[in-house]
């Protein structure tokens, strides 16, 4: 491992000033992804600025009736928070579906959103990878891609974003807040991750040196009836091969409101707006749910070894929405 500097951030402006002045600085949350990547030689920061003692560790109500979640709230504390459990249950379920208890005790909200892909070529420095070394190529397209993207990818990169938490946040219109040398800013989660295009190494729309300070969830009554479902290759402690967060309001057999987002199918948590458009106003039946999934998955461009994800996501959506409908009409 290379030598690197380490310091604890004492306040937000101080942390930002250090990062803006030196592009070799990385913020350290729980370190559960960054330190692994440093050991593998994928990340080679000159200095780490530990943000865990910044006063960003609270989950608080917003004046508008939503919730503000600080960037250093741990995954465990977020999942256990009574207001999250009551008002956004799919978020609790998504967080608890990720990693292990020990990791969730360390991992932070900011770090979870900014964790890097698990693509095996990205984490192996002996291989080319456009995301790690721009212009070096993407061996996954013709190689190992069974858990890669079917939506929104490009020939330059077909990696998926691994976060479970992000999928629920995407379904609920979360807004990421950040701080730069020029002051505070915010990005809807829908705009937080950049489209892959020909520059997969540029993953987010954050300005250079920006510190993520938190996530704001707007009020969403429909979210109180929400669920997260994750498909993985073993029952626990594994990343998703497909997942979905959904919320549904059903009145007199008709869908009156719906939220749907997919995980492990794209370079970012994927808000399924085409599916939502089919759902809202339609009868809450299996046929509608399948049509909604088909509308979203019409844009899928699978590769030879990940085509299974298209029927997997269709079945997952139908099962999840059927469960939510049964719950709503019970
Ligand atoms: C074995 C294993 C299994 C896992 N399984 C899952 C899973 O099933 N689902 C899932 O979602 N995740 C899973 N994870 C990933 C885990 O959730 C992430 O490693 C974790 O959420 C990252 O949070 P962290 O605070 O440790 O981030 P760190 O490792 O500290 O940082 C990650 C990145 O975020 C940046 N960063 C951190 N905080 C900030 C901030 N406030 N502002 C700006 N940049 C910041 C860092 O510079 C770094 O680039 C797994 C991890 C492991 C090791
Ligand atoms: S899919 Fe993306 S991360 Fe994986 S090898 Fe290709 S460019 Fe790298």
Short mmCIF file of C-alpha atoms and ligand atoms in Angstrom, two decimals:
data_model
loop_
_atom_site.label_atom_id
_atom_site.label_comp_id
_atom_site.label_asym_id
_atom_site.label_seq_id
_atom_site.Cartn_x
_atom_site.Cartn_y
_atom_site.Cartn_z
CA UNK A 1 0.00 0.00 0.00
CA UNK A 2 1.29 3.49 -0.82
CA UNK A 3 1.81 6.03 1.91
CA UNK A 4 -0.94 8.62 2.33
CA UNK A 5 -1.81 11.44 4.68
CA UNK A 6 -4.74 11.31 7.08
CA UNK A 7 -6.58 14.06 8.92
CA UNK A 8 -9.88 14.48 10.72
CA UNK A 9 -12.17 17.20 9.39
CA UNK A 10 -13.23 19.55 12.19
CA UNK A 11 -15.86 21.49 10.25
CA UNK A 12 -17.52 21.45 6.83
CA UNK A 13 -15.82 24.57 5.35
CA UNK A 14 -12.42 23.27 6.49
CA UNK A 15 -13.02 19.87 4.87
CA UNK A 16 -14.13 21.48 1.61
CA UNK A 17 -11.18 23.90 1.56
CA UNK A 18 -8.70 21.02 1.81
CA UNK A 19 -10.40 19.02 -0.97
CA UNK A 20 -10.81 21.96 -3.34
CA UNK A 21 -7.13 22.89 -2.98
CA UNK A 22 -5.82 19.38 -3.64
CA UNK A 23 -7.33 16.97 -6.22
CA UNK A 24 -5.40 14.15 -4.53
CA UNK A 25 -7.66 14.35 -1.45
CA UNK A 26 -10.48 11.86 -0.84
CA UNK A 27 -13.11 12.13 1.85
CA UNK A 28 -13.21 9.11 4.13
CA UNK A 29 -16.61 7.94 5.38
CA UNK A 30 -16.75 4.45 6.87
CA UNK A 31 -13.92 3.45 4.53
CA UNK A 32 -15.65 0.17 3.64
CA UNK A 33 -15.25 0.80 -0.09
CA UNK A 34 -12.46 3.37 -0.36
CA UNK A 35 -9.95 1.49 1.79
CA UNK A 36 -10.56 -1.76 -0.13
CA UNK A 37 -9.93 0.10 -3.40
CA UNK A 38 -6.76 1.64 -1.96
CA UNK A 39 -5.50 -1.81 -1.00
CA UNK A 40 -6.17 -2.98 -4.58
CA UNK A 41 -4.36 0.06 -6.03
CA UNK A 42 -7.51 1.30 -7.77
CA UNK A 43 -7.67 4.45 -5.62
CA UNK A 44 -4.36 6.17 -4.85
CA UNK A 45 -5.19 9.29 -2.83
CA UNK A 46 -2.39 11.41 -1.40
CA UNK A 47 -4.49 12.36 1.61
CA UNK A 48 -7.66 11.22 3.34
CA UNK A 49 -9.95 13.68 5.09
CA UNK A 50 -12.06 11.75 7.60
CA UNK A 51 -15.55 13.26 7.68
CA UNK A 52 -17.11 11.01 10.30
CA UNK A 53 -16.92 13.54 13.12
CA UNK A 54 -18.62 16.32 11.17
CA UNK A 55 -22.04 17.30 12.53
CA UNK A 56 -23.84 15.53 9.67
CA UNK A 57 -25.01 12.51 11.64
CA UNK A 58 -28.68 13.33 12.23
CA UNK A 59 -31.99 12.33 10.64
CA UNK A 60 -34.30 15.33 11.09
CA UNK A 61 -37.72 16.48 9.85
CA UNK A 62 -37.68 19.28 7.25
CA UNK A 63 -40.07 22.25 7.51
CA UNK A 64 -41.83 20.95 4.35
CA UNK A 65 -42.72 17.64 6.00
CA UNK A 66 -39.88 15.53 4.60
CA UNK A 67 -36.72 14.15 6.17
CA UNK A 68 -33.14 15.38 6.02
CA UNK A 69 -30.56 12.60 6.38
CA UNK A 70 -27.01 13.67 7.18
CA UNK A 71 -24.17 12.32 5.03
CA UNK A 72 -22.41 10.63 7.96
CA UNK A 73 -25.49 8.83 9.30
CA UNK A 74 -24.50 5.19 9.30
CA UNK A 75 -26.47 2.67 7.26
CA UNK A 76 -27.50 0.95 10.51
CA UNK A 77 -28.81 4.15 12.10
CA UNK A 78 -30.66 5.11 8.94
CA UNK A 79 -32.38 1.72 8.67
CA UNK A 80 -33.38 1.77 12.33
CA UNK A 81 -34.70 5.34 12.45
CA UNK A 82 -38.39 5.23 13.46
CA UNK A 83 -39.47 7.91 10.97
CA UNK A 84 -37.68 6.15 8.09
CA UNK A 85 -39.25 2.84 9.06
CA UNK A 86 -42.71 4.38 9.32
CA UNK A 87 -42.72 6.78 6.35
CA UNK A 88 -40.27 5.18 3.87
CA UNK A 89 -40.19 1.45 4.74
CA UNK A 90 -38.62 0.51 1.39
CA UNK A 91 -35.59 2.59 2.37
CA UNK A 92 -35.13 0.64 5.59
CA UNK A 93 -35.56 -2.64 3.69
CA UNK A 94 -33.09 -1.59 0.99
CA UNK A 95 -30.42 -0.63 3.50
CA UNK A 96 -30.90 -3.85 5.48
CA UNK A 97 -30.61 -5.86 2.25
CA UNK A 98 -27.09 -4.53 1.76
CA UNK A 99 -23.75 -5.83 3.04
CA UNK A 100 -23.57 -7.16 6.64
CA UNK A 101 -24.37 -5.79 10.08
CA UNK A 102 -20.71 -4.93 10.72
CA UNK A 103 -20.38 -3.10 7.40
CA UNK A 104 -23.64 -1.21 7.89
CA UNK A 105 -22.40 -0.03 11.29
CA UNK A 106 -19.44 1.61 9.54
CA UNK A 107 -20.85 2.64 6.14
CA UNK A 108 -22.27 6.14 5.74
CA UNK A 109 -25.01 7.59 3.53
CA UNK A 110 -22.54 9.76 1.56
CA UNK A 111 -20.17 6.84 1.04
CA UNK A 112 -22.96 4.50 -0.02
CA UNK A 113 -24.07 6.83 -2.82
CA UNK A 114 -20.47 7.37 -3.93
CA UNK A 115 -19.30 3.75 -3.70
CA UNK A 116 -17.74 2.49 -6.91
CA UNK A 117 -18.87 -0.31 -9.18
CA UNK A 118 -18.03 -3.94 -8.37
CA UNK A 119 -17.10 -4.69 -12.02
CA UNK A 120 -14.19 -7.15 -11.78
CA UNK A 121 -12.18 -5.37 -14.48
CA UNK A 122 -12.48 -2.07 -12.61
CA UNK A 123 -11.09 -3.57 -9.41
CA UNK A 124 -8.25 -5.45 -11.18
CA UNK A 125 -5.51 -2.96 -12.05
CA UNK A 126 -3.86 -5.44 -14.42
CA UNK A 127 -6.86 -5.10 -16.79
CA UNK A 128 -7.93 -2.24 -19.06
CA UNK A 129 -11.03 -0.33 -17.94
CA UNK A 130 -12.38 2.99 -19.27
CA UNK A 131 -13.73 3.92 -15.85
CA UNK A 132 -10.36 3.48 -14.13
CA UNK A 133 -8.07 4.48 -17.03
CA UNK A 134 -10.01 6.60 -19.55
CA UNK A 135 -9.55 5.42 -23.14
CA UNK A 136 -8.12 2.00 -22.20
CA UNK A 137 -11.19 0.07 -23.33
CA UNK A 138 -14.02 -1.93 -21.80
CA UNK A 139 -13.24 -5.65 -21.72
CA UNK A 140 -16.59 -6.39 -20.04
CA UNK A 141 -18.55 -5.84 -23.27
CA UNK A 142 -17.02 -8.94 -24.90
CA UNK A 143 -16.01 -10.59 -21.63
CA UNK A 144 -17.49 -11.18 -18.19
CA UNK A 145 -20.70 -9.19 -17.95
CA UNK A 146 -23.31 -11.45 -16.41
CA UNK A 147 -24.10 -8.85 -13.73
CA UNK A 148 -23.70 -5.77 -15.90
CA UNK A 149 -26.13 -3.15 -17.17
CA UNK A 150 -29.08 -3.65 -19.49
CA UNK A 151 -30.36 -0.05 -19.32
CA UNK A 152 -28.62 3.25 -20.06
CA UNK A 153 -25.17 1.77 -20.75
CA UNK A 154 -22.82 2.55 -23.62
CA UNK A 155 -20.07 0.71 -25.51
CA UNK A 156 -17.62 2.56 -23.25
CA UNK A 157 -18.91 1.04 -20.01
CA UNK A 158 -21.63 -1.41 -18.99
CA UNK A 159 -21.04 -1.41 -15.23
CA UNK A 160 -23.88 -1.19 -12.71
CA UNK A 161 -24.11 0.94 -9.60
CA UNK A 162 -24.13 -1.40 -6.61
CA UNK A 163 -26.12 0.63 -4.04
CA UNK A 164 -29.36 -0.76 -2.61
CA UNK A 165 -30.06 2.39 -0.60
CA UNK A 166 -29.85 4.53 -3.74
CA UNK A 167 -32.69 2.60 -5.39
CA UNK A 168 -35.16 3.51 -2.65
CA UNK A 169 -33.88 7.09 -2.59
CA UNK A 170 -34.43 7.31 -6.37
CA UNK A 171 -38.01 6.08 -6.03
CA UNK A 172 -38.75 8.80 -3.46
CA UNK A 173 -37.28 11.77 -5.38
CA UNK A 174 -34.38 12.29 -2.98
CA UNK A 175 -32.23 15.39 -3.37
CA UNK A 176 -28.50 15.23 -2.57
CA UNK A 177 -27.08 18.30 -0.81
CA UNK A 178 -23.42 19.26 -0.95
CA UNK A 179 -21.01 22.00 0.01
CA UNK A 180 -18.27 23.52 -2.15
CA UNK A 181 -15.95 26.48 -1.76
CA UNK A 182 -18.71 28.56 -3.43
CA UNK A 183 -21.31 27.54 -0.84
CA UNK A 184 -24.05 24.93 -0.66
CA UNK A 185 -25.67 23.23 -3.64
CA UNK A 186 -28.13 20.44 -4.34
CA UNK A 187 -28.80 17.86 -7.04
CA UNK A 188 -31.90 15.71 -7.45
CA UNK A 189 -30.74 12.09 -7.32
CA UNK A 190 -32.03 11.78 -10.91
CA UNK A 191 -29.30 14.24 -11.99
CA UNK A 192 -26.64 13.24 -9.45
CA UNK A 193 -25.14 10.43 -11.57
CA UNK A 194 -23.96 11.41 -15.05
CA UNK A 195 -25.08 9.42 -18.09
CA UNK A 196 -22.32 6.95 -19.04
CA UNK A 197 -21.73 8.18 -22.61
CA UNK A 198 -18.05 8.20 -23.60
CA UNK A 199 -16.75 9.28 -20.18
CA UNK A 200 -17.64 6.61 -17.62
CA UNK A 201 -14.83 7.86 -15.35
CA UNK A 202 -16.90 10.99 -14.64
CA UNK A 203 -19.58 9.44 -12.48
CA UNK A 204 -21.41 12.30 -10.79
CA UNK A 205 -22.38 15.90 -11.44
CA UNK A 206 -20.76 17.04 -8.17
CA UNK A 207 -18.35 19.97 -8.57
CA UNK A 208 -14.66 19.12 -7.87
CA UNK A 209 -13.91 18.87 -4.15
CA UNK A 210 -17.62 18.90 -3.16
CA UNK A 211 -18.51 17.33 0.17
CA UNK A 212 -21.87 15.56 0.23
CA UNK A 213 -23.65 16.90 3.32
CA UNK A 214 -26.84 14.87 3.16
CA UNK A 215 -29.96 13.73 1.37
CA UNK A 216 -33.40 15.32 1.59
CA UNK A 217 -36.48 13.16 1.16
CA UNK A 218 -39.58 15.17 0.22
CA UNK A 219 -42.85 14.19 1.86
CA UNK A 220 -44.48 11.30 -0.03
CA UNK A 221 -47.57 9.75 1.58
CA UNK A 222 -47.44 6.90 -0.98
CA UNK A 223 -44.00 5.92 0.38
CA UNK A 224 -45.59 4.65 3.60
CA UNK A 225 -46.82 1.69 1.52
CA UNK A 226 -43.54 0.78 -0.10
CA UNK A 227 -41.29 -2.26 -0.38
CA UNK A 228 -37.83 -3.18 -1.60
CA UNK A 229 -37.06 -6.55 -3.17
CA UNK A 230 -33.58 -7.73 -4.02
CA UNK A 231 -32.56 -10.75 -6.09
CA UNK A 232 -29.06 -12.07 -5.44
CA UNK A 233 -27.06 -15.18 -6.05
CA UNK A 234 -27.10 -16.21 -2.39
CA UNK A 235 -29.51 -15.41 0.40
CA UNK A 236 -27.44 -12.75 2.21
CA UNK A 237 -24.27 -10.71 2.06
CA UNK A 238 -24.32 -10.37 -1.72
CA UNK A 239 -24.86 -7.57 -4.18
CA UNK A 240 -28.08 -7.51 -6.20
CA UNK A 241 -28.37 -8.99 -9.68
CA UNK A 242 -31.67 -7.12 -9.90
CA UNK A 243 -33.74 -5.17 -7.41
CA UNK A 244 -36.69 -2.82 -7.22
CA UNK A 245 -38.19 -0.31 -4.81
CA UNK A 246 -41.89 0.33 -5.26
CA UNK A 247 -44.71 2.26 -3.62
CA UNK A 248 -48.35 2.00 -4.64
CA UNK A 249 -51.66 3.64 -3.82
CA UNK A 250 -54.73 1.68 -4.93
CA UNK A 251 -58.30 3.06 -4.62
CA UNK A 252 -61.32 1.04 -5.78
CA UNK A 253 -59.08 -1.24 -7.80
CA UNK A 254 -57.29 1.59 -9.63
CA UNK A 255 -53.69 2.70 -9.15
CA UNK A 256 -53.81 6.33 -8.03
CA UNK A 257 -50.10 6.83 -7.31
CA UNK A 258 -46.98 4.78 -7.96
CA UNK A 259 -43.22 4.99 -7.48
CA UNK A 260 -40.82 2.50 -9.01
CA UNK A 261 -37.04 2.32 -9.28
CA UNK A 262 -34.68 -0.48 -10.35
CA UNK A 263 -31.26 -1.49 -9.03
CA UNK A 264 -28.36 -3.46 -10.53
CA UNK A 265 -29.50 -2.83 -14.09
CA UNK A 266 -27.79 0.50 -14.91
CA UNK A 267 -24.87 2.75 -13.99
CA UNK A 268 -27.18 4.52 -11.55
CA UNK A 269 -30.28 3.73 -9.51
CA UNK A 270 -32.87 3.67 -12.31
CA UNK A 271 -36.14 5.52 -11.82
CA UNK A 272 -38.77 3.67 -13.86
CA UNK A 273 -40.86 6.60 -15.06
CA UNK A 274 -42.18 4.87 -18.20
CA UNK A 275 -43.55 2.12 -15.95
CA UNK A 276 -45.08 4.66 -13.54
CA UNK A 277 -46.86 6.34 -16.48
CA UNK A 278 -48.49 3.01 -17.37
CA UNK A 279 -49.45 2.28 -13.77
CA UNK A 280 -51.10 5.53 -12.70
CA UNK A 281 -54.81 5.48 -13.55
CA UNK A 282 -54.79 1.84 -14.67
CA UNK A 283 -56.48 -1.15 -12.98
CA UNK A 284 -54.27 -2.73 -10.31
CA UNK A 285 -53.94 -6.09 -12.05
CA UNK A 286 -51.14 -8.43 -13.02
CA UNK A 287 -51.65 -7.46 -16.68
CA UNK A 288 -51.10 -3.77 -15.87
CA UNK A 289 -48.01 -4.56 -13.80
CA UNK A 290 -46.52 -6.65 -16.62
CA UNK A 291 -47.31 -3.91 -19.15
CA UNK A 292 -45.63 -1.35 -16.88
CA UNK A 293 -42.49 -3.49 -16.60
CA UNK A 294 -42.47 -4.02 -20.37
CA UNK A 295 -42.76 -0.28 -20.98
CA UNK A 296 -39.65 0.37 -18.90
CA UNK A 297 -37.69 -2.61 -20.18
CA UNK A 298 -38.41 -1.80 -23.84
CA UNK A 299 -35.24 0.32 -23.69
CA UNK A 300 -33.13 -2.61 -22.44
CA UNK A 301 -30.06 -3.49 -24.54
CA UNK A 302 -28.82 -6.73 -22.96
CA UNK A 303 -25.51 -8.41 -23.75
CA UNK A 304 -25.26 -12.19 -24.35
CA UNK A 305 -24.69 -13.14 -20.70
CA UNK A 306 -26.98 -10.68 -18.93
CA UNK A 307 -30.16 -11.03 -21.00
CA UNK A 308 -31.65 -12.95 -18.06
CA UNK A 309 -32.05 -9.61 -16.28
CA UNK A 310 -34.93 -8.54 -18.52
CA UNK A 311 -37.36 -11.35 -17.54
CA UNK A 312 -35.96 -11.25 -14.00
CA UNK A 313 -36.92 -7.58 -13.63
CA UNK A 314 -40.31 -8.15 -15.27
CA UNK A 315 -41.13 -10.94 -12.81
CA UNK A 316 -39.77 -8.92 -9.90
CA UNK A 317 -41.92 -5.91 -10.75
CA UNK A 318 -45.09 -8.00 -11.14
CA UNK A 319 -44.48 -9.82 -7.83
CA UNK A 320 -43.64 -6.64 -5.92
CA UNK A 321 -46.63 -4.66 -7.21
CA UNK A 322 -48.96 -7.61 -6.60
CA UNK A 323 -47.77 -7.81 -2.98
CA UNK A 324 -48.30 -4.08 -2.51
CA UNK A 325 -51.79 -4.28 -4.01
CA UNK A 326 -52.76 -7.15 -1.71
CA UNK A 327 -51.48 -5.12 1.22
CA UNK A 328 -53.40 -2.00 0.14
CA UNK A 329 -56.69 -3.86 -0.27
CA UNK A 330 -56.41 -6.07 2.81
C1 LIG B 1 -18.36 -7.32 1.44
C2 LIG B 1 -19.21 -6.13 1.08
C3 LIG B 1 -20.52 -6.32 0.72
C4 LIG B 1 -21.33 -5.22 0.38
N1 LIG B 1 -22.62 -5.42 0.00
C5 LIG B 1 -23.39 -4.35 -0.35
C6 LIG B 1 -24.73 -4.51 -0.79
O1 LIG B 1 -25.24 -5.61 -0.85
N2 LIG B 1 -25.43 -3.38 -1.09
C7 LIG B 1 -24.88 -2.13 -1.03
O2 LIG B 1 -25.58 -1.15 -1.32
N3 LIG B 1 -23.63 -1.96 -0.64
C8 LIG B 1 -22.87 -3.02 -0.30
N4 LIG B 1 -21.58 -2.85 0.07
C9 LIG B 1 -20.99 -1.53 -0.09
C10 LIG B 1 -21.11 -0.72 1.13
O3 LIG B 1 -22.46 -0.41 1.34
C11 LIG B 1 -20.30 0.54 0.83
O4 LIG B 1 -18.94 0.15 0.91
C12 LIG B 1 -20.57 1.61 1.80
O5 LIG B 1 -21.91 2.03 1.76
C13 LIG B 1 -19.70 2.81 1.51
O6 LIG B 1 -19.84 3.73 2.58
P1 LIG B 1 -18.56 4.25 3.37
O7 LIG B 1 -19.04 5.30 4.28
O8 LIG B 1 -17.79 3.13 3.98
O9 LIG B 1 -17.76 4.89 2.14
P2 LIG B 1 -16.21 5.08 1.96
O10 LIG B 1 -15.59 3.78 1.59
O11 LIG B 1 -15.63 5.85 3.09
O12 LIG B 1 -16.23 6.05 0.68
C14 LIG B 1 -16.75 5.65 -0.57
C15 LIG B 1 -16.56 6.83 -1.54
O13 LIG B 1 -17.38 7.91 -1.14
C16 LIG B 1 -16.61 9.09 -0.94
N5 LIG B 1 -17.24 9.81 0.18
C17 LIG B 1 -17.58 9.29 1.39
N6 LIG B 1 -18.26 10.22 2.10
C18 LIG B 1 -18.34 11.32 1.32
C19 LIG B 1 -18.95 12.61 1.48
N7 LIG B 1 -19.62 12.95 2.59
N8 LIG B 1 -18.84 13.51 0.47
C20 LIG B 1 -18.18 13.18 -0.67
N9 LIG B 1 -17.59 11.99 -0.87
C21 LIG B 1 -17.70 11.06 0.10
C22 LIG B 1 -15.21 8.58 -0.63
O14 LIG B 1 -14.22 9.56 -0.95
C23 LIG B 1 -15.15 7.38 -1.56
O15 LIG B 1 -14.85 7.78 -2.88
C24 LIG B 1 -20.76 -3.92 0.43
C25 LIG B 1 -19.43 -3.72 0.82
C26 LIG B 1 -18.65 -4.82 1.14
C27 LIG B 1 -17.22 -4.57 1.54
S1 LIG B 2 -17.92 -2.13 -17.57
FE1 LIG B 2 -17.09 -0.12 -16.97
S2 LIG B 2 -16.06 -0.58 -15.08
FE2 LIG B 2 -16.27 -2.53 -16.14
S3 LIG B 2 -14.47 -2.79 -17.47
FE3 LIG B 2 -15.98 -1.75 -18.68
S4 LIG B 2 -15.43 0.42 -18.39
FE4 LIG B 2 -14.51 -0.70 -16.70
#
